Amino acid sequence: MKKFNIRKVLDGLTAASSSSSSSAPPPPGTRENDAIPESLQSEHFQLCKTVRHGFPYQPSAMSFDPVQKILAIGTQTGALRLFGRPGVECYCQHDSGAAVIQLQFLINEGALVSALADDSIHLWNLRQKRPAVLHSLKFNRERITFCHLPFQSKWLYIGTERGNIHIVNVESFTLSGYVIMWNKAIELSSKAHPGPVVHISDNPMDEGKLIIGFESGIVVLWDLKSKKADYRYTYDEAIHSVAWHHEGKQFICSHSDGTLTIWNVKSPGKPAQTITPHGKQPKDGKKPEPCKPILKVEYKTTRAGDPFMILSGGLSYDTVGRRPCLTVMHGKSTAVLEMDYPIVDFLTLCETPYPNDFQEPYAVVVLLEKDLVVIDLAQNGYPIFENPYPLTIHESPVTCCEYFADCPVDIIPALYSVGSRQKRQGYSKKEWPISGGNWGLGTQSYPEIIITGHADGSVKFWDASAIMLQVLYKLKTAKVFEKSRNKEDKPCTDIVDEDPFAIQIMSWCAESRMLCVAGVSAHVIVYRFSKQEVTTEVVQLLEVRLQYELNDADSPETAAEQQSLPGSTSSPQTSAPPSHPSTSSSSSDGIRDNVPCLKVRSAPLKQSPGYQVELVVQLVWVSGEPPQQVTSLAVNSSYGLMAFGNSNGLAIVDYLQKTVLLNLGTVELYGSNDPYQRQPRSPRKSRQPSGGLCDISEGSTTSEDRCKSPTSAVRGFAQQWACWTVQDGCCTSLLCLPTVLLSVCPLRAAPPDARDTSFSRSRSSSVTSIDKEAREAITALHFADTFARKGENCAAPTLWVGTSLGTVLAVALSLPPAGEQRLLQPVIVSPSGTQIRLKGSILRMAFLDSVGAILPPAHEAWYEPNAPDEREEREKARKRRPVSVSPSASQELGEIHYAVVCSEKQAKVLALPSQSCVFKHNITETSFVLRSDVVQMSGSVCVTCFCANGHIMALSLPSLRPLLDVNYLPLTDMRIARTFCFSNNGQAMYLTSPTEIQRITYSQETCENLQEMLGELFTPVETPEAPNRGFFKGLFGGGAQSLDREELFGESAAGKASRSLAQHIPGPGGIEGMKGAASGVVGELARARIALDERGQKLSELEERTAAMMASADSFSKHAHDMMLKCKDKKWYQF
């Protein structure tokens, strides 16, 4: 453990070329020059990806291994996601990033073949915890359209756009010289080119017969041995897919006009049957009306009943607006199953991997554009299975995230118990059918929670412990508000076009379970956690008004500052006549005034167990100007206070007394110490409000765009001034707002392709540039028991406020004694005059005690707010001392604290109460920090930063030594900027796509243990026995005909393929693949056990052979002895 002396710390500091550290001399007479031990070193840090959760973004292909029971999904960005039993997931990526067009498992071999849109095929080794590519083959002259790998074969058929079929040996990944050319396949049956190959499969009963489907409608049955076509089947509609009956005498084709044709193999003249599943049958016997194309059909047989025909598409053209459907035809019944999103692909899961046996289908896996659905075919009504994977992250687009590692141990069971009551009914009662793989040996035992805020106003709590993810509880914040039934009914006070309930910021206290959320409609809701249902007759509401007009500056008392609802404790400030909902919707000239953006429910609200509304705070319109969106938020359960800020100023709310304590413009927080030269603006006429107020740009918006908030949502803002008074010992302000129309709406300016790839660092990027004056917003808030003023002797409750211009201000809080007095006496709030300056907008503040340990904000322990003995319970809770976690945070005289402040450009550590800067570090000169957190790791504390240029950094505390600097994401986008967050114990996360969470670690210890924590995809399983041919089939023939493909496709028979056709690329997993197969303790043991079994088997065989040889030797010696006795007395001439 190295000790750093504050005076001599410069000698030991290292600085990167783009950053610098400096230390200021501490003032004499304090204990600031004591040595602070720092245990964290750069070797404790290492950055690596851990796991990816969520639905694969833009899926394009799917495959299933029926023996291993593993599902693979490929995407349009070249990603592969593999799913086994719940908790066993894997993510890998093709280097080229090309779309995956098809996947084929080598069934029960622990390998997977992927075909990509760039005409390459890859062999993945799944016998290691992180799958790797063993071989790749890149086609140069042909475009790949379809692949087929027969069960237990090493020869892969590849169909191309030109209509040819090439054959690849999957062991060596070399091309065979055997090629099926399109002109040889169709010969004179068609005058035109038959189009690309859309299907290849071998006859289930004869591996030597291959069926080839061409897009134009021609199907060819090719004899591999004689190298010629046996039959050709022609239909005048394009083919999308082909499927065999398991007996190999019939096959079915799906066509572009919504028909299915069933063909007998030996009757190529016309189809045996033509079906239009969704076509209206005319009475005069004519052909049914054409329908939409049937994109895929599967034909599965059962021993004890009718076969299943399962198809996607094929709906009638007159079903406009109908949702995508999967059709299940079984006997005479046809079930049409509606899906929420378009169908990408589907697979029928069957009991046997052998294509020549009764298939016995039991489930259908349907891959949709944004969901994965598994249907139970064995139950009436075809219910779906409850999906155990965390695939609903994007149910509504994610707008913000928070990550809490090392939570209280009781919080996950508490959330799970209330969340389990929210589950839907009517799922299949069977086990989830995708059940392959084994869990890893998780070494992390601390609870982790991820909270996601969504565009529809919902908040989801996820259990993220031990690199898994499971939804615990969902809160719908929109329930608090009235819903407009149609678009005409929409309130004209909206400041956003869509998603008025979208969550922007969340503040959560894990110990007290208090939750605060801020939404885009300038509203903040405070929630308490309860295990009991309650009906709230009237939702508690506060309306906060910010106003400043130059003309009215002399008479501020005319402004009504706050409205409180009937029954709530009236605030010490002047209140408007109590009303709920708000009365003064507009003034006489039609200008909206004193109205909130959303209307709170007036009817009683039934609140289920879980998070229940304590208080709603809404900012209101002021003289035709919309309220500014909330940019910072903090809640403290010990003080009973909540604070929020925006581009206009700061508000502090007492949620116990339901009053606004402070409502103050940013400039007024400075008092007379304002360091900026601010020119007042000339007033101008307020313009008439138009329909939509997000008039920054006329660009169109997608559901993903509208959830994007600016980087920290505060890059440019209007400012205001306020007169502020003291009434009854409480600080209040009577505010007016100059008439500017500034709606900090989610960005709509950038086109979809440009918006996610780069950052433009303009301070006014999120609002219209109305003037060039400095705009200052509240960007960070932090409650702490520390020293608000210089030279104070005793630490006390304070609120620290950071602004977009790089200033930190302290606000002192004077709380009444706990118990009854806390509810009756006012909380006194007073700006302290403390001012700290940094470069760039303030992002994060934290406090350390005298030995460098973090000082967590004081909190109240959770109690049941709706208990029958409510008063006693609350009394007990309020009389408890606020819980102080750090034992070293004693308030003795002379005790010093350290304030850690991080801005977009630099970090500072200041000693309190002297407020002297003891350490300073310039984080970046050329970029800016997007997210910063003060986190605990390996028993110590550090500052972590994520920069817009993609760098992830860590700095030690308190000396701000650089410990880590990795260029992780060179190109970043708004989604990552909005959702990136660090947590304790070296954990971090961000949304890598609209549907997926990527978790990373910056802890070297976690990186080392990751291999053991990951699950195993491949587990040794015996392949089921092949179907019995039966006595008569064995006697007279007629069972499955096997084929020696090696004899046909091997180099000796077929010769070598053209070298220019495809290029072989050995994969990175080629050498390591075999080593990787032996990684992981579980896999090691399993393989050792198999090896021992094999060895034992061989030894017993050897023993048997030895015994046989010994018996043979005995017999030989006996015969030799007999011969010797017989011939002993004979002379030579007698022989």
Coordinates of N, CA, C and O in Angstrom, one line a residue, residues 606-689:
K606 N -56.1 3.5 -7.5 CA -55.8 2.3 -6.8 C -54.3 1.9 -7.1 O -53.9 1.8 -8.2
Q607 N -53.6 1.8 -6.0 CA -52.1 1.6 -6.1 C -51.8 0.2 -5.6 O -52.0 -0.1 -4.4
S608 N -51.3 -0.6 -6.5 CA -50.9 -2.0 -6.2 C -49.6 -2.0 -5.3 O -48.9 -1.0 -5.2
P609 N -49.4 -3.2 -4.6 CA -48.1 -3.2 -3.9 C -46.9 -2.9 -4.8 O -46.9 -3.3 -5.9
G610 N -46.0 -2.2 -4.2 CA -44.8 -1.8 -5.0 C -44.6 -0.3 -4.8 O -44.8 0.2 -3.7
Y611 N -44.3 0.4 -5.8 CA -44.0 1.9 -5.7 C -45.4 2.6 -5.8 O -46.1 2.4 -6.8
Q612 N -45.6 3.5 -4.8 CA -46.9 4.2 -4.7 C -46.6 5.7 -4.7 O -45.7 6.1 -4.0
V613 N -47.5 6.5 -5.4 CA -47.2 7.9 -5.5 C -47.3 8.6 -4.1 O -48.3 8.4 -3.4
E614 N -46.3 9.4 -3.8 CA -46.3 10.2 -2.6 C -46.6 11.6 -2.9 O -47.4 12.3 -2.2
L615 N -46.1 12.1 -4.1 CA -46.2 13.5 -4.4 C -45.9 13.7 -5.9 O -45.0 13.1 -6.4
V616 N -46.7 14.5 -6.6 CA -46.4 14.9 -8.0 C -46.1 16.4 -8.0 O -46.8 17.2 -7.4
V617 N -45.0 16.8 -8.6 CA -44.6 18.2 -8.7 C -44.6 18.5 -10.2 O -44.0 17.8 -11.0
Q618 N -45.3 19.6 -10.6 CA -45.3 20.0 -12.0 C -44.9 21.5 -12.2 O -45.4 22.3 -11.4
L619 N -44.1 21.7 -13.1 CA -43.8 23.1 -13.5 C -44.9 23.5 -14.5 O -45.3 22.8 -15.3
V620 N -45.3 24.8 -14.3 CA -46.4 25.3 -15.1 C -46.0 26.3 -16.2 O -44.9 26.9 -16.1
W621 N -46.9 26.5 -17.1 CA -46.6 27.5 -18.2 C -46.7 28.9 -17.5 O -47.5 29.1 -16.6
V622 N -45.9 29.8 -18.0 CA -45.9 31.1 -17.5 C -46.0 32.1 -18.7 O -45.1 32.2 -19.5
S623 N -47.1 32.8 -18.7 CA -47.4 33.8 -19.7 C -47.1 33.3 -21.1 O -46.4 34.0 -21.9
G624 N -47.6 32.2 -21.4 CA -47.5 31.6 -22.8 C -46.2 30.9 -23.0 O -45.9 30.4 -24.1
E625 N -45.3 30.9 -22.0 CA -44.0 30.2 -22.2 C -44.0 28.8 -21.5 O -44.5 28.7 -20.4
P626 N -43.6 27.8 -22.2 CA -43.6 26.4 -21.7 C -42.6 26.3 -20.6 O -41.5 26.9 -20.6
P627 N -42.8 25.4 -19.6 CA -41.8 25.2 -18.6 C -40.6 24.4 -19.2 O -40.7 23.7 -20.2
Q628 N -39.4 24.6 -18.6 CA -38.2 24.0 -19.1 C -38.1 22.6 -18.5 O -38.5 22.4 -17.3
Q629 N -37.6 21.6 -19.3 CA -37.5 20.3 -18.7 C -36.5 20.1 -17.6 O -35.5 20.9 -17.6
V630 N -36.7 19.2 -16.7 CA -35.8 19.0 -15.6 C -34.5 18.4 -16.0 O -34.4 17.5 -16.8
T631 N -33.4 19.0 -15.5 CA -32.0 18.5 -16.0 C -31.3 17.9 -14.8 O -30.2 17.3 -15.1
S632 N -31.7 18.0 -13.6 CA -31.0 17.3 -12.5 C -32.0 17.0 -11.4 O -33.0 17.7 -11.2
L633 N -31.7 16.0 -10.6 CA -32.7 15.5 -9.6 C -32.0 14.8 -8.5 O -31.0 14.0 -8.7
A634 N -32.4 15.0 -7.3 CA -31.9 14.2 -6.1 C -32.9 14.1 -5.1 O -33.8 15.0 -4.9
V635 N -32.9 13.0 -4.3 CA -33.8 12.8 -3.2 C -33.0 12.3 -2.0 O -32.0 11.6 -2.2
N636 N -33.4 12.7 -0.8 CA -32.8 12.3 0.4 C -33.9 11.9 1.4 O -34.7 12.7 1.9
S637 N -33.9 10.6 1.8 CA -34.9 10.1 2.7 C -34.7 10.5 4.1 O -35.7 10.6 4.9
S638 N -33.5 10.8 4.5 CA -33.2 11.2 5.9 C -33.7 12.6 6.1 O -34.3 12.9 7.2
Y639 N -33.6 13.5 5.1 CA -34.0 14.9 5.2 C -35.5 15.0 4.9 O -36.1 16.0 5.2
G640 N -36.0 14.1 4.1 CA -37.4 14.2 3.6 C -37.5 15.2 2.5 O -38.5 15.9 2.3
L641 N -36.4 15.4 1.8 CA -36.3 16.5 0.7 C -36.0 15.9 -0.6 O -35.4 14.9 -0.8
M642 N -36.5 16.6 -1.6 CA -36.2 16.3 -3.0 C -35.9 17.6 -3.7 O -36.5 18.7 -3.5
A643 N -34.8 17.6 -4.5 CA -34.4 18.8 -5.2 C -34.4 18.5 -6.7 O -34.0 17.4 -7.1
F644 N -34.7 19.5 -7.5 CA -34.6 19.4 -9.0 C -34.2 20.7 -9.6 O -34.6 21.8 -9.0
G645 N -33.6 20.7 -10.7 CA -33.2 21.9 -11.4 C -33.4 21.8 -12.9 O -33.5 20.7 -13.4
N646 N -33.5 23.0 -13.5 CA -33.5 23.0 -15.0 C -32.8 24.2 -15.4 O -32.0 24.8 -14.7
S647 N -33.0 24.7 -16.7 CA -32.3 25.8 -17.2 C -32.6 27.1 -16.6 O -32.0 28.1 -16.8
N648 N -33.7 27.1 -15.8 CA -34.1 28.4 -15.2 C -33.6 28.5 -13.8 O -33.3 29.6 -13.3
G649 N -33.6 27.4 -13.0 CA -33.2 27.5 -11.6 C -33.4 26.2 -10.9 O -33.4 25.1 -11.4
L650 N -33.5 26.4 -9.6 CA -33.5 25.3 -8.6 C -34.8 25.3 -7.8 O -35.2 26.4 -7.4
A651 N -35.3 24.1 -7.5 CA -36.5 24.0 -6.6 C -36.1 22.9 -5.6 O -35.6 21.9 -5.9
I652 N -36.4 23.2 -4.3 CA -36.3 22.2 -3.2 C -37.7 22.0 -2.7 O -38.3 22.9 -2.3
V653 N -38.1 20.7 -2.6 CA -39.4 20.4 -2.1 C -39.3 19.5 -0.9 O -38.5 18.6 -0.8
D654 N -40.1 19.8 0.1 CA -40.3 19.0 1.3 C -41.4 18.0 1.0 O -42.6 18.4 1.0
Y655 N -41.1 16.8 0.7 CA -42.2 15.8 0.4 C -42.9 15.3 1.6 O -44.0 14.7 1.4
L656 N -42.4 15.6 2.8 CA -43.2 15.2 4.0 C -44.3 16.2 4.2 O -45.4 15.9 4.5
Q657 N -43.9 17.5 4.2 CA -44.9 18.6 4.4 C -45.6 19.0 3.1 O -46.5 19.8 3.2
K658 N -45.2 18.4 2.0 CA -45.8 18.8 0.7 C -45.7 20.3 0.4 O -46.7 20.9 0.0
T659 N -44.5 20.8 0.6 CA -44.3 22.3 0.3 C -43.1 22.5 -0.5 O -42.1 21.7 -0.5
V660 N -43.1 23.6 -1.3 CA -41.9 24.0 -2.0 C -41.1 24.9 -1.0 O -41.6 26.0 -0.6
L661 N -39.9 24.6 -0.7 CA -39.0 25.3 0.2 C -38.2 26.4 -0.5 O -38.0 27.5 0.1
L662 N -37.8 26.1 -1.7 CA -36.9 27.1 -2.4 C -37.3 27.0 -3.9 O -37.5 25.9 -4.4
N663 N -37.4 28.1 -4.5 CA -37.8 28.2 -5.9 C -37.0 29.4 -6.5 O -37.5 30.5 -6.4
L664 N -35.8 29.1 -7.0 CA -34.9 30.2 -7.2 C -34.2 30.1 -8.5 O -33.8 29.0 -8.9
G665 N -34.0 31.3 -9.2 CA -33.3 31.3 -10.4 C -31.8 31.0 -10.2 O -31.3 31.3 -9.2
T666 N -31.2 30.5 -11.2 CA -29.8 30.1 -11.1 C -28.9 31.3 -10.7 O -28.0 31.3 -9.8
V667 N -29.2 32.5 -11.3 CA -28.4 33.7 -11.0 C -28.6 34.1 -9.6 O -27.6 34.5 -8.9
E668 N -29.8 34.0 -9.0 CA -30.0 34.4 -7.7 C -29.3 33.5 -6.7 O -29.1 33.9 -5.5
L669 N -29.0 32.3 -7.1 CA -28.2 31.4 -6.1 C -26.9 32.0 -5.8 O -26.3 31.8 -4.8
Y670 N -26.3 32.8 -6.8 CA -25.0 33.4 -6.6 C -25.1 34.6 -5.6 O -24.1 35.0 -4.9
G671 N -26.3 35.2 -5.5 CA -26.4 36.4 -4.7 C -25.6 37.5 -5.3 O -25.6 37.7 -6.5
S672 N -24.8 38.2 -4.5 CA -23.9 39.3 -5.0 C -22.6 38.8 -5.5 O -21.8 39.6 -6.0
N673 N -22.3 37.5 -5.4 CA -21.0 37.0 -5.9 C -21.1 36.5 -7.3 O -20.2 35.6 -7.7
D674 N -22.0 36.9 -8.1 CA -22.1 36.4 -9.5 C -20.9 36.8 -10.3 O -20.6 37.9 -10.5
P675 N -20.1 35.8 -10.8 CA -18.9 36.1 -11.5 C -19.0 36.5 -12.9 O -18.1 36.9 -13.6
Y676 N -20.3 36.3 -13.4 CA -20.5 36.5 -14.9 C -21.1 37.9 -15.1 O -21.9 38.4 -14.4
Q677 N -20.7 38.5 -16.3 CA -21.3 39.7 -16.8 C -22.5 39.3 -17.6 O -22.4 38.9 -18.7
R678 N -23.7 39.5 -17.0 CA -24.9 39.1 -17.7 C -25.7 40.3 -18.1 O -26.0 41.2 -17.3
Q679 N -25.9 40.4 -19.4 CA -26.7 41.5 -20.0 C -28.2 41.1 -20.0 O -28.6 40.1 -20.6
P680 N -29.0 41.9 -19.3 CA -30.5 41.6 -19.4 C -31.0 41.8 -20.8 O -30.5 42.7 -21.5
R681 N -31.9 41.0 -21.1 CA -32.5 41.0 -22.5 C -33.6 42.0 -22.5 O -34.3 42.2 -21.5
S682 N -33.8 42.6 -23.7 CA -35.0 43.4 -23.8 C -36.2 42.5 -24.0 O -36.2 41.5 -24.7
P683 N -37.3 42.9 -23.3 CA -38.5 42.1 -23.5 C -39.0 42.2 -24.9 O -38.9 43.2 -25.5
R684 N -39.7 41.2 -25.3 CA -40.4 41.2 -26.6 C -41.8 40.6 -26.5 O -42.0 39.9 -25.6
K685 N -42.6 40.9 -27.5 CA -43.9 40.4 -27.4 C -43.9 38.8 -27.4 O -43.2 38.3 -28.2
S686 N -44.8 38.3 -26.6 CA -44.8 36.8 -26.6 C -45.6 36.4 -27.9 O -46.6 37.0 -28.2
R687 N -45.1 35.4 -28.5 CA -45.7 35.0 -29.8 C -46.9 34.0 -29.4 O -46.8 33.4 -28.3
Q688 N -47.8 33.9 -30.3 CA -48.9 33.0 -30.0 C -48.4 31.5 -30.1 O -47.6 31.2 -31.0
P689 N -48.8 30.7 -29.2 CA -48.3 29.4 -29.2 C -48.8 28.6 -30.4 O -50.0 28.7 -30.7

